Short mmCIF file of C-alpha atoms in Angstrom, two decimals:
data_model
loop_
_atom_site.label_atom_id
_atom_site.label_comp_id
_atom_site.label_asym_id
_atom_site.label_seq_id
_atom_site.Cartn_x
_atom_site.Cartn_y
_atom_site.Cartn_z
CA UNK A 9 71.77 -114.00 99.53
CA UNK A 10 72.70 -115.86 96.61
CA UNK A 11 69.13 -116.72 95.92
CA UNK A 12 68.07 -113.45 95.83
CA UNK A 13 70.69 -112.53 93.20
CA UNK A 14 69.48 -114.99 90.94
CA UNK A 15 65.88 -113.12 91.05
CA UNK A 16 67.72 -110.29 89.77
CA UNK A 17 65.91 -108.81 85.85
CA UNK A 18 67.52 -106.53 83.55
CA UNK A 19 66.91 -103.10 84.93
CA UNK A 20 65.47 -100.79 82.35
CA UNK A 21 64.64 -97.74 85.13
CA UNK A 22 62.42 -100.68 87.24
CA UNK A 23 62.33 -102.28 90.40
CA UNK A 24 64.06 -106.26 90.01
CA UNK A 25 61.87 -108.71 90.55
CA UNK A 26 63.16 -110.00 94.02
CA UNK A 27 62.67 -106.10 94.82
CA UNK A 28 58.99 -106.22 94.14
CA UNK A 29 58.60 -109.94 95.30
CA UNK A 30 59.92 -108.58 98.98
CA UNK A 31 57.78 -105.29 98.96
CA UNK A 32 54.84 -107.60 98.69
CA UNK A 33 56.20 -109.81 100.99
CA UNK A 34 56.82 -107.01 103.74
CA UNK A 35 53.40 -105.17 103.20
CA UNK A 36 51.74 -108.53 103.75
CA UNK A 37 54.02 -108.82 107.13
CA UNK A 38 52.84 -105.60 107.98
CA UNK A 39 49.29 -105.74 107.53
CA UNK A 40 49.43 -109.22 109.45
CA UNK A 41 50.68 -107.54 112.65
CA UNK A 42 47.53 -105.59 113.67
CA UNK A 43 46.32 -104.08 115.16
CA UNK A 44 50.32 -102.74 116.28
CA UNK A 45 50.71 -101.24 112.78
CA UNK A 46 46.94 -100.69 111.97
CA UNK A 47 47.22 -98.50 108.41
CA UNK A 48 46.54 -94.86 109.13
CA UNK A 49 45.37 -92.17 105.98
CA UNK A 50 45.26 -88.63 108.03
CA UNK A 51 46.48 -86.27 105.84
CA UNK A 52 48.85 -84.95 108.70
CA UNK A 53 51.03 -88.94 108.31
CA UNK A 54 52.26 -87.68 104.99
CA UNK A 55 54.94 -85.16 103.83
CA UNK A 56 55.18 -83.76 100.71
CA UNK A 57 58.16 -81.72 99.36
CA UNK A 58 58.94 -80.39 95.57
CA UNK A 59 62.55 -79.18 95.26
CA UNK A 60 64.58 -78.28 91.96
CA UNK A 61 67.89 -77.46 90.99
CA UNK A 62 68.80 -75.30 87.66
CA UNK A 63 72.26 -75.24 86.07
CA UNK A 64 74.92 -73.90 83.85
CA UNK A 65 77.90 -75.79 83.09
CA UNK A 66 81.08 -75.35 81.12
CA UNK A 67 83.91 -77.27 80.22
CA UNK A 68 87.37 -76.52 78.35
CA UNK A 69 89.80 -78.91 77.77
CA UNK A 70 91.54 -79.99 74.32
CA UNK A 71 87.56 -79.04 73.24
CA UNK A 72 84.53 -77.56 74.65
CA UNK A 73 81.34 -78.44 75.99
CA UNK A 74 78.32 -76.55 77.90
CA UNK A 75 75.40 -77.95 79.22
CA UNK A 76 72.12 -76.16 80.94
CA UNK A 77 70.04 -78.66 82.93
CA UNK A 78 66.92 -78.27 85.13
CA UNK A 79 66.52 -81.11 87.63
CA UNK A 80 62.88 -81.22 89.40
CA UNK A 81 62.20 -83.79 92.29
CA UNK A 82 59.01 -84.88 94.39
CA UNK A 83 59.66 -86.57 97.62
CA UNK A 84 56.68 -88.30 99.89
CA UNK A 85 57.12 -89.75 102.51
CA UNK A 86 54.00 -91.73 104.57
CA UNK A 87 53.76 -92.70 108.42
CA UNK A 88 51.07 -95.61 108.26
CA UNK A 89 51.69 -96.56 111.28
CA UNK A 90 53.83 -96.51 114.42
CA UNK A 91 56.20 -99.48 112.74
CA UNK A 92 55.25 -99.15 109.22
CA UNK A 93 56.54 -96.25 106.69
CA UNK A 94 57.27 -95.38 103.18
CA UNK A 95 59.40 -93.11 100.93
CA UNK A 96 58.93 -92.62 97.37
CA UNK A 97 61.08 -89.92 95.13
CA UNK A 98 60.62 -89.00 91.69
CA UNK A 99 63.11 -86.93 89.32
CA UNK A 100 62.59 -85.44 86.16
CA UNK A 101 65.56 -83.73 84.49
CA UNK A 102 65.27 -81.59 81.78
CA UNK A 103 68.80 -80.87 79.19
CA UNK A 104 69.36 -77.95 76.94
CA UNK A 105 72.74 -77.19 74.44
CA UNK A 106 72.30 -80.86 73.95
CA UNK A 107 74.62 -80.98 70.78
CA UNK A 108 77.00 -78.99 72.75
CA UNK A 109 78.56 -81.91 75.41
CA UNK A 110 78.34 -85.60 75.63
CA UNK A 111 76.50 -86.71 78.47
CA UNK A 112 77.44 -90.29 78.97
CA UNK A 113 74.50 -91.77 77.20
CA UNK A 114 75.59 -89.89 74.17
CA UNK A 115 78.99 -88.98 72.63
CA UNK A 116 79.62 -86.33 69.98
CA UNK A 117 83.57 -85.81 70.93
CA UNK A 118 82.94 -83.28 73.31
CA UNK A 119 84.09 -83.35 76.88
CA UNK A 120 81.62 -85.42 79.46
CA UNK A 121 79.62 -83.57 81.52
CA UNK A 122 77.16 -86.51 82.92
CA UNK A 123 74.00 -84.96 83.60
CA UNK A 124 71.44 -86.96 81.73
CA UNK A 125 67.83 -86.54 80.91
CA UNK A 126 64.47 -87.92 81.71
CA UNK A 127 62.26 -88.90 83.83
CA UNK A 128 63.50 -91.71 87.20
CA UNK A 129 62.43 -93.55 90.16
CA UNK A 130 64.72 -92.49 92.19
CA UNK A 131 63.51 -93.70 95.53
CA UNK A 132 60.67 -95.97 96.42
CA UNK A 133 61.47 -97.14 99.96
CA UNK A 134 59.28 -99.40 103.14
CA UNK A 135 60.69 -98.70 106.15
CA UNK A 136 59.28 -101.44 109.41
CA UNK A 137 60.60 -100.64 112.70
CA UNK A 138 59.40 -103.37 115.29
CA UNK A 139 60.96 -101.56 118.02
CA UNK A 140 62.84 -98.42 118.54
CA UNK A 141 66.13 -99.18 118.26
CA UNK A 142 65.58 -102.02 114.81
CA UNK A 143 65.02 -100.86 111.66
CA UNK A 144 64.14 -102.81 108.47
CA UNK A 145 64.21 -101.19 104.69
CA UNK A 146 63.78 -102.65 101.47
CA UNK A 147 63.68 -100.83 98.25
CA UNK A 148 65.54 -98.06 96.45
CA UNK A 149 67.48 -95.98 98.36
CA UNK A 150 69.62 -92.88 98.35
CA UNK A 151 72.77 -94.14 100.84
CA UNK A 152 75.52 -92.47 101.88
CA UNK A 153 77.58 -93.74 104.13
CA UNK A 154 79.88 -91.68 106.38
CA UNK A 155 81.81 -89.45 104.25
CA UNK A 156 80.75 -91.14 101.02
CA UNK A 157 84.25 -92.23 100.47
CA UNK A 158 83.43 -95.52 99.52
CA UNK A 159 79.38 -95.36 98.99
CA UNK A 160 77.69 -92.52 98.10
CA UNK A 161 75.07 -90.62 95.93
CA UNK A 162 77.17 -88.85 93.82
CA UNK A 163 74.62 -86.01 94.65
CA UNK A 164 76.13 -83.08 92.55
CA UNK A 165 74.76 -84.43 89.26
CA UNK A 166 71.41 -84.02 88.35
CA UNK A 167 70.78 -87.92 88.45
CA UNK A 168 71.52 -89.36 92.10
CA UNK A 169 73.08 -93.01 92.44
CA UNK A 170 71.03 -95.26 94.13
CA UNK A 171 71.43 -98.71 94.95
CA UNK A 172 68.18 -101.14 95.05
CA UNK A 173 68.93 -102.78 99.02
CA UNK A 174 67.51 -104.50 101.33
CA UNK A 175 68.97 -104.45 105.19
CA UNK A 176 68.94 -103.05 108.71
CA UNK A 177 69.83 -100.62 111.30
CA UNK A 178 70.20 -101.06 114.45
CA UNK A 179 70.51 -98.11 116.74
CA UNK A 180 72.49 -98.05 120.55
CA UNK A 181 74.03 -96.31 122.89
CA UNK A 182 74.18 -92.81 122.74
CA UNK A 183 73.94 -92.03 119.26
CA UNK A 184 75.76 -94.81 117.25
CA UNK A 185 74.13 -97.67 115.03
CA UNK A 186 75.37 -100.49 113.04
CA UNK A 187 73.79 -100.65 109.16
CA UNK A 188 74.02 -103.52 106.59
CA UNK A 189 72.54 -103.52 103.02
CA UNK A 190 72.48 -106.37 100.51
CA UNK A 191 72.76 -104.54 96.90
CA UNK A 192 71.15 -105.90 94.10
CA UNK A 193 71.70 -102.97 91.71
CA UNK A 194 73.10 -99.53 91.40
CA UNK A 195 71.20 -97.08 89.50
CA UNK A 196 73.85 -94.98 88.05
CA UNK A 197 74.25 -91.59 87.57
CA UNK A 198 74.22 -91.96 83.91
CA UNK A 199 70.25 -92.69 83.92
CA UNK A 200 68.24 -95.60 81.99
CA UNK A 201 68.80 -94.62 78.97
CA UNK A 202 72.32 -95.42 78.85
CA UNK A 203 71.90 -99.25 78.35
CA UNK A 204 74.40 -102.02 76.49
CA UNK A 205 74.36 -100.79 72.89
CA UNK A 206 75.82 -97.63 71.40
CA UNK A 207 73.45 -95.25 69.33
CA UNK A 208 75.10 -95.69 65.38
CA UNK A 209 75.48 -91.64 65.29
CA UNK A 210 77.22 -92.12 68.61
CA UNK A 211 80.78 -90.94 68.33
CA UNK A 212 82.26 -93.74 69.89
CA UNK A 213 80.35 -96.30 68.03
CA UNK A 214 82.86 -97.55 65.63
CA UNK A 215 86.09 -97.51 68.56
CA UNK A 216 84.09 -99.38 71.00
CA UNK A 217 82.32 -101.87 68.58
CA UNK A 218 79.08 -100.83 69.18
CA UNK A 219 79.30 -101.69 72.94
CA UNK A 220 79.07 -98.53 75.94
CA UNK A 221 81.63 -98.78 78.10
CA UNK A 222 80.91 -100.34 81.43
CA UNK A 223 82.13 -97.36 83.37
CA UNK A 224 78.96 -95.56 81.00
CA UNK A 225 76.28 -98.13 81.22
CA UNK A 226 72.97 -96.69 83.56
CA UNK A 227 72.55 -99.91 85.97
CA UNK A 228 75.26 -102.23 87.44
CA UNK A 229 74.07 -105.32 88.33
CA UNK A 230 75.42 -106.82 92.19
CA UNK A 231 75.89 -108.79 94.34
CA UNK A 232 77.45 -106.82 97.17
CA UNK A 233 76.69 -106.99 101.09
CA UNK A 234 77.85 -103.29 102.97
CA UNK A 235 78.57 -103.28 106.63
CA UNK A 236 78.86 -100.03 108.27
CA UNK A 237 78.80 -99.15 112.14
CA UNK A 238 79.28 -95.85 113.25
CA UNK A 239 80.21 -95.33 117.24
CA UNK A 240 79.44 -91.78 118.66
CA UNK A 241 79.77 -92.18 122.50
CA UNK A 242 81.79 -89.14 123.40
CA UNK A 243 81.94 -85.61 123.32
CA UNK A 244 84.77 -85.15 120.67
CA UNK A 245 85.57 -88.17 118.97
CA UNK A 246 83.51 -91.02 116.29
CA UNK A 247 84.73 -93.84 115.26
CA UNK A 248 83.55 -95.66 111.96
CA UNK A 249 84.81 -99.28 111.19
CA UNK A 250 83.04 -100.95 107.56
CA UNK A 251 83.65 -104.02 105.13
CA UNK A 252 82.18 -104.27 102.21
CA UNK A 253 82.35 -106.85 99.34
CA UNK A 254 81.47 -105.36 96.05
CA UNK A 255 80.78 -108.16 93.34
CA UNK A 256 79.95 -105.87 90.23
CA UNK A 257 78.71 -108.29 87.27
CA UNK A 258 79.36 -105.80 84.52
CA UNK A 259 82.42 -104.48 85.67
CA UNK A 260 83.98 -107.53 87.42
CA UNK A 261 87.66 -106.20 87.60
CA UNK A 262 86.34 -103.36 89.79
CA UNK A 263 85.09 -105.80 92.35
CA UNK A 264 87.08 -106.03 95.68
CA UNK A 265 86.67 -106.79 99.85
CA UNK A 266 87.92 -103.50 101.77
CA UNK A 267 87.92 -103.38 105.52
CA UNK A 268 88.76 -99.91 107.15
CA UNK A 269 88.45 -97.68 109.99
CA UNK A 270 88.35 -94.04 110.42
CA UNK A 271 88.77 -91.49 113.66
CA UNK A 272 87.53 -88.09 113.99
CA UNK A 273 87.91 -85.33 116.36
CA UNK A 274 86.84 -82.02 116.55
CA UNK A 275 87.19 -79.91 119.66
CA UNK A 276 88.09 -76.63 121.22
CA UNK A 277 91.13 -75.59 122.19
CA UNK A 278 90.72 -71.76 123.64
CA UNK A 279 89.20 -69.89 120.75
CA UNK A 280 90.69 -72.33 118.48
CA UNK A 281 88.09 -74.95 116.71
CA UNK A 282 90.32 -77.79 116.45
CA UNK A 283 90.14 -81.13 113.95
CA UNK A 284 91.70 -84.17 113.06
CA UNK A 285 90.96 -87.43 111.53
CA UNK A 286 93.02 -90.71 110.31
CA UNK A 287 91.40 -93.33 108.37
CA UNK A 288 92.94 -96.59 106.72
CA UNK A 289 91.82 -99.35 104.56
CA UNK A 290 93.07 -102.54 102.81
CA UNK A 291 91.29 -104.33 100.00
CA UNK A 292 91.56 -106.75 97.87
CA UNK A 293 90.86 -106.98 93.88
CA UNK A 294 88.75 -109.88 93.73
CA UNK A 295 88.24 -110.45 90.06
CA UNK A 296 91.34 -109.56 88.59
CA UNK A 297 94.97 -111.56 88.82
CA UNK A 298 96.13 -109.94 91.54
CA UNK A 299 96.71 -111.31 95.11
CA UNK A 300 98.02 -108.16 96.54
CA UNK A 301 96.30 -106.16 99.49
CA UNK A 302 95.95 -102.64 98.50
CA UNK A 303 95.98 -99.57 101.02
CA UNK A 304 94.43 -96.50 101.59
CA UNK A 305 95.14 -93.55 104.10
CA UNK A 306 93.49 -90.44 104.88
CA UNK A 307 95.35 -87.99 107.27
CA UNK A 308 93.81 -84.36 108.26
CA UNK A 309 94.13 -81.99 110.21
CA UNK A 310 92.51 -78.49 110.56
CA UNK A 311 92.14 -75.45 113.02
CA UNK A 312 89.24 -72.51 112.54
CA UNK A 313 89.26 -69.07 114.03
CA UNK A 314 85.70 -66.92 113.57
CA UNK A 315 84.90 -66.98 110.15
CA UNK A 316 88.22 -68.97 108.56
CA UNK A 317 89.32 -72.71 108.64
CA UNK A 318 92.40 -73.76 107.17
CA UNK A 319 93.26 -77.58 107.10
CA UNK A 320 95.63 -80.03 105.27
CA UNK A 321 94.96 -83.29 103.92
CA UNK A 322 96.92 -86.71 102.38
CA UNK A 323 95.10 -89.19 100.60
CA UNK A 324 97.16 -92.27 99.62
CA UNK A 325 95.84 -94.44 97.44
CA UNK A 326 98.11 -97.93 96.90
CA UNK A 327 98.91 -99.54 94.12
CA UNK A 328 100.42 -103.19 93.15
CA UNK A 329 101.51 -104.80 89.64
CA UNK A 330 99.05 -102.36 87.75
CA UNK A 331 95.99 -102.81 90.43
CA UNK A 332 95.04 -99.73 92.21
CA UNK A 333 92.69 -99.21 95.16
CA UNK A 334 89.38 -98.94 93.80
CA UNK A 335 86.25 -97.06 95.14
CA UNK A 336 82.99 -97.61 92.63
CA UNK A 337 80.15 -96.84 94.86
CA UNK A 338 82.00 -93.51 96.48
CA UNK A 339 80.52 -90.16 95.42
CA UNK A 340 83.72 -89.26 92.96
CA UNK A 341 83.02 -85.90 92.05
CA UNK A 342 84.17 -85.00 95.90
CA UNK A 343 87.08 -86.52 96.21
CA UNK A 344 90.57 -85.84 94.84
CA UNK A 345 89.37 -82.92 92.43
CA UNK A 346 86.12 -81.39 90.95
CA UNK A 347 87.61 -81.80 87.33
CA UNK A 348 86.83 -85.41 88.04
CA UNK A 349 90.39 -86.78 86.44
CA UNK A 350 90.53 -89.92 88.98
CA UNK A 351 87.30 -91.13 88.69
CA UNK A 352 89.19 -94.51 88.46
CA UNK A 353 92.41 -94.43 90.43
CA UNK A 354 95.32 -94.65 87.93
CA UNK A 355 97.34 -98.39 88.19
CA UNK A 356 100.25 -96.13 89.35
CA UNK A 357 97.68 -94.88 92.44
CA UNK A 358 97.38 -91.59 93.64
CA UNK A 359 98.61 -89.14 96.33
CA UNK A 360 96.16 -85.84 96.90
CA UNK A 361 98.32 -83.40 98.87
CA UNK A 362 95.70 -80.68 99.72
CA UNK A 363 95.50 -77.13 101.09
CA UNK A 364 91.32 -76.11 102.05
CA UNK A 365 90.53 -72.75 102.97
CA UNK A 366 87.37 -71.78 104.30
CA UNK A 367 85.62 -68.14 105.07
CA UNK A 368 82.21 -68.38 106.19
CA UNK A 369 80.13 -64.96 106.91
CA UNK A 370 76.32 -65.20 106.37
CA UNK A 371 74.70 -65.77 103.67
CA UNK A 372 78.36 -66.20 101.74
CA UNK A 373 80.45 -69.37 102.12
CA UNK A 374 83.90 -69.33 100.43
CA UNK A 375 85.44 -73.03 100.26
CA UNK A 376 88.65 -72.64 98.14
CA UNK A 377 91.15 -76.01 97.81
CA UNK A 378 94.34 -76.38 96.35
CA UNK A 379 95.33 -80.08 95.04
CA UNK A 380 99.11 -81.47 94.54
CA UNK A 381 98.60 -85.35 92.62
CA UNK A 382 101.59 -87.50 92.51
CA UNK A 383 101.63 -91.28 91.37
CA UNK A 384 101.60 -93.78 94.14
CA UNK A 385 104.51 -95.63 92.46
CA UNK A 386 107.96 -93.74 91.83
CA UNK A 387 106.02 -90.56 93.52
CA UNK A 388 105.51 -88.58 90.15
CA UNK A 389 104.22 -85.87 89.43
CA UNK A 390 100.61 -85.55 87.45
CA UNK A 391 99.36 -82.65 87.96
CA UNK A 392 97.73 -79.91 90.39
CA UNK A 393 94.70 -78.82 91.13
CA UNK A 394 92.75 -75.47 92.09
CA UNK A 395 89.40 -76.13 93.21
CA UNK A 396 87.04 -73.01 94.54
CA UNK A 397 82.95 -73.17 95.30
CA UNK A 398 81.46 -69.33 96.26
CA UNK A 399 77.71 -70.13 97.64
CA UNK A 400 75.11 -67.50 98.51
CA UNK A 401 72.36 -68.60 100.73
CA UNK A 402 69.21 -66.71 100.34
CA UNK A 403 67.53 -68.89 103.02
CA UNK A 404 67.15 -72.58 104.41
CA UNK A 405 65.24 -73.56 100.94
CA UNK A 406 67.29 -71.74 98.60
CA UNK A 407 71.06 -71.67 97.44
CA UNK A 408 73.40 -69.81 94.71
CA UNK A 409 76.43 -71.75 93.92
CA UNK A 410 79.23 -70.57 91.66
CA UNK A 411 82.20 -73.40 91.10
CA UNK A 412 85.23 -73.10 89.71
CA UNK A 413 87.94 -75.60 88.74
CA UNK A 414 90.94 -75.75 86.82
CA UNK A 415 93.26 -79.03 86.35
CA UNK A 416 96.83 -78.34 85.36
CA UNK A 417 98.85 -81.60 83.82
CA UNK A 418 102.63 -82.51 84.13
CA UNK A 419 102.14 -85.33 81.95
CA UNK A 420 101.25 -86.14 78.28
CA UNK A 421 98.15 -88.24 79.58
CA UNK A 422 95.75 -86.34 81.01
CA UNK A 423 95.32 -82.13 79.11
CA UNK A 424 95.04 -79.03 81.50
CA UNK A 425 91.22 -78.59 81.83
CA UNK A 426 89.05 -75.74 83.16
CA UNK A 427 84.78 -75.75 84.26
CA UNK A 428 82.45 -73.82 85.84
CA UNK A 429 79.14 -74.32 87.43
CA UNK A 430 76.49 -71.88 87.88
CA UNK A 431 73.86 -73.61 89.93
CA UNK A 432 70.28 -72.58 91.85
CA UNK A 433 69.11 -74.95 94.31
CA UNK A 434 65.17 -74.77 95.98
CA UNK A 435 64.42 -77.81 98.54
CA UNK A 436 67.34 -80.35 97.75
#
């Protein structure tokens, strides 16, 4: 795989060039296996879908930012065959109150909110399936992988993550598969325009020399292999077991190997919905000066009656001589808090004592969560949490979402902070 990672260009919103030199390669595979996948053009092969997504945001913390965005999205996907398939997605997102937040590509001291505009490939995918149970993909890809934990979308924002792959699936048993990808580059959520160098009128341009902040730049190059498997063989119960080495070239310290497993129930017990789940994980920092094996845990338990679900939840996430446990790829905005204050797990770590409440009655969903964050080392306090989405659902296309969060500190590091999200969803 190291070959291929040499291939890798500078990604400017494009494909690299050992992703277009193995499209090529794969159509020409394709097209020498008729007549088994023999191209096919009937209109009824393709699927076309146009969603969109319109929002309101606004943030207040030590200042104050609003945003209104408009994300619109075309999605195709192609059966040419039997074996043979494509997907290709294409986003467009529109700002306005641009002077009014910093955005990630841009900074004028206000707080982030990282929605950012223009116009992205955000999928272009070939799919070959030589038998039913194999499945081959190469391209850019949406992927999230079980809970998005550890790799993700980051779907909330109005630019997806995606990761340019190439890997397999293989499908068995009942209804469990094993997956692999080879990454070559993420496509952050901070879009193409946020490249190495600072704009001069940026408002960080004199602190940070000029330079954007790795944890701001718009592509990551990698080098990174993902393992996931995924066991579903009984009524009540999963299993998921992963690795994954992350090798990050423009933010090396963030690179690490984790290994983990996770369990998951959900049952009945009377009229009592019942679930569980424990997961764990070790991983090493490989880049940094560090030898210790950091941990993760992730306890739950929950019980629903009608309408209403209440479940706890402990997230432990270790820390050792200023290294934390580290998850790049995950879909952050989910986890630990929708204020987004441990993006990057502090080197002290993190414990997320939570409280979720749920009330579900057609159209409405109420999903309202209460965190408690204490340092991994010393167990102190930093602050708590009161996270609360209300969601109409006119139909299956379209969705109202209010969201409310509000971050309260105990320390002199991170200042109380307060948003809310108005957002209309069609076909996404």
């Amino acid at each position: 795989m190291s070959a291929i990672s040499t291939m890798a260009m500078q990604k400017t919103g494009k494909l690299s060039g050992y992703t277009v030199s193995c499209l090529v390669g794969l159509i020409c595979l394709a097209s020498m296996q008729a007549p088994a996948v023999a191209l096919e053009y009937s209109q009824d092969n393709h699927t076309f879908e146009f969603g969109s997504r319109g929002r309101l945001a606004n943030v207040d913390a030590n200042t104050h930012s609003k945003a209104a965005s408009l994300l619109l999205r075309l999605h195709v996907e192609s059966e040419w065959s039997s074996h043979f398939s494509t997907l290709l997605e294409v986003d467009h997102v529109e700002l306005g109150w641009k002077d009014e937040f910093s955005n990630g590509v841009h900074f004028n001291g206000n707080p982030v909110i990282p929605d950012a505009q223009g116009s992205d490939l955000n999928q272009v995918l070939i799919r070959y399936a030589p038998a039913n149970t194999w499945q081959l993909t190469l391209g850019r890809e949406a992927v999230n992988l079980g809970n998005q934990r550890f790799v993700g979308t980051n779907g909330f924002w109005q630019n997806q993550q995606t990761l340019d792959t190439l890997g397999f699936k293989y499908e068995f048993g009942v209804a469990s598969h094993v997956l692999y990808r080879y990454v070559d580059n993420v496509n952050r959520i901070n879009g193409d325009h946020a490249g190495k160098y600072l704009s001069p009128s940026d408002s960080n341009f004199v602190e940070q020399n000029g330079i954007r902040p790795a944890s701001f730049l718009g592509d990551h190059d990698h080098n990174t292999h993902l393992v996931f498997a995924q066991f579903k063989e009984w009524d009540y119960s999963q299993i998921q077991v992963y690795y994954f080495d992350m090798d990050i070239k423009e933010a090396a310290a963030l690179s690490n190997q984790t290994l983990g497993a996770r369990y998951q129930f959900k049952g009945r017990w009377h009229t009592l919905r019942t679930q569980a789940h424990g997961e764990i994980a070790l991983q090493t920092r490989t880049e940094i000066n560090n030898n210790r094996t950091l941990s993760f845990y992730d306890i739950g338990a929950g019980v629903g009656y009608h309408s209403h679900e209440v479940s706890l939840n402990y997230q432990h996430l270790g820390a050792s001589n200023g290294a934390s446990f580290v998850t790049p790829l995950a879909s952050l905005h989910e986890k630990n808090g929708w204020v987004d204050k441990f993006l990057l797990t502090p080197s002290t770590g993190l414990r997320d004592y939570s409280l979720q409440y749920i009330w579900r009655s057609s159209p409405f969903k109420l999903d309202a969560r209460y965190h408690a964050f204490y340092s991994d080392r010393h167990n102190t306090a930093i602050g708590e949490e009161l996270d609360m989405d209300l969601i109409f659902k006119f139909n299956r296309e379209n969705s109202l979402l209010f969201r409310y969060a509000e971050f309260k500190t105990r320390t002199d590091s991170r200042p109380n902070e307060q948003r809310l999200f108005l957002m209309f969803t069609h076909n996404l």
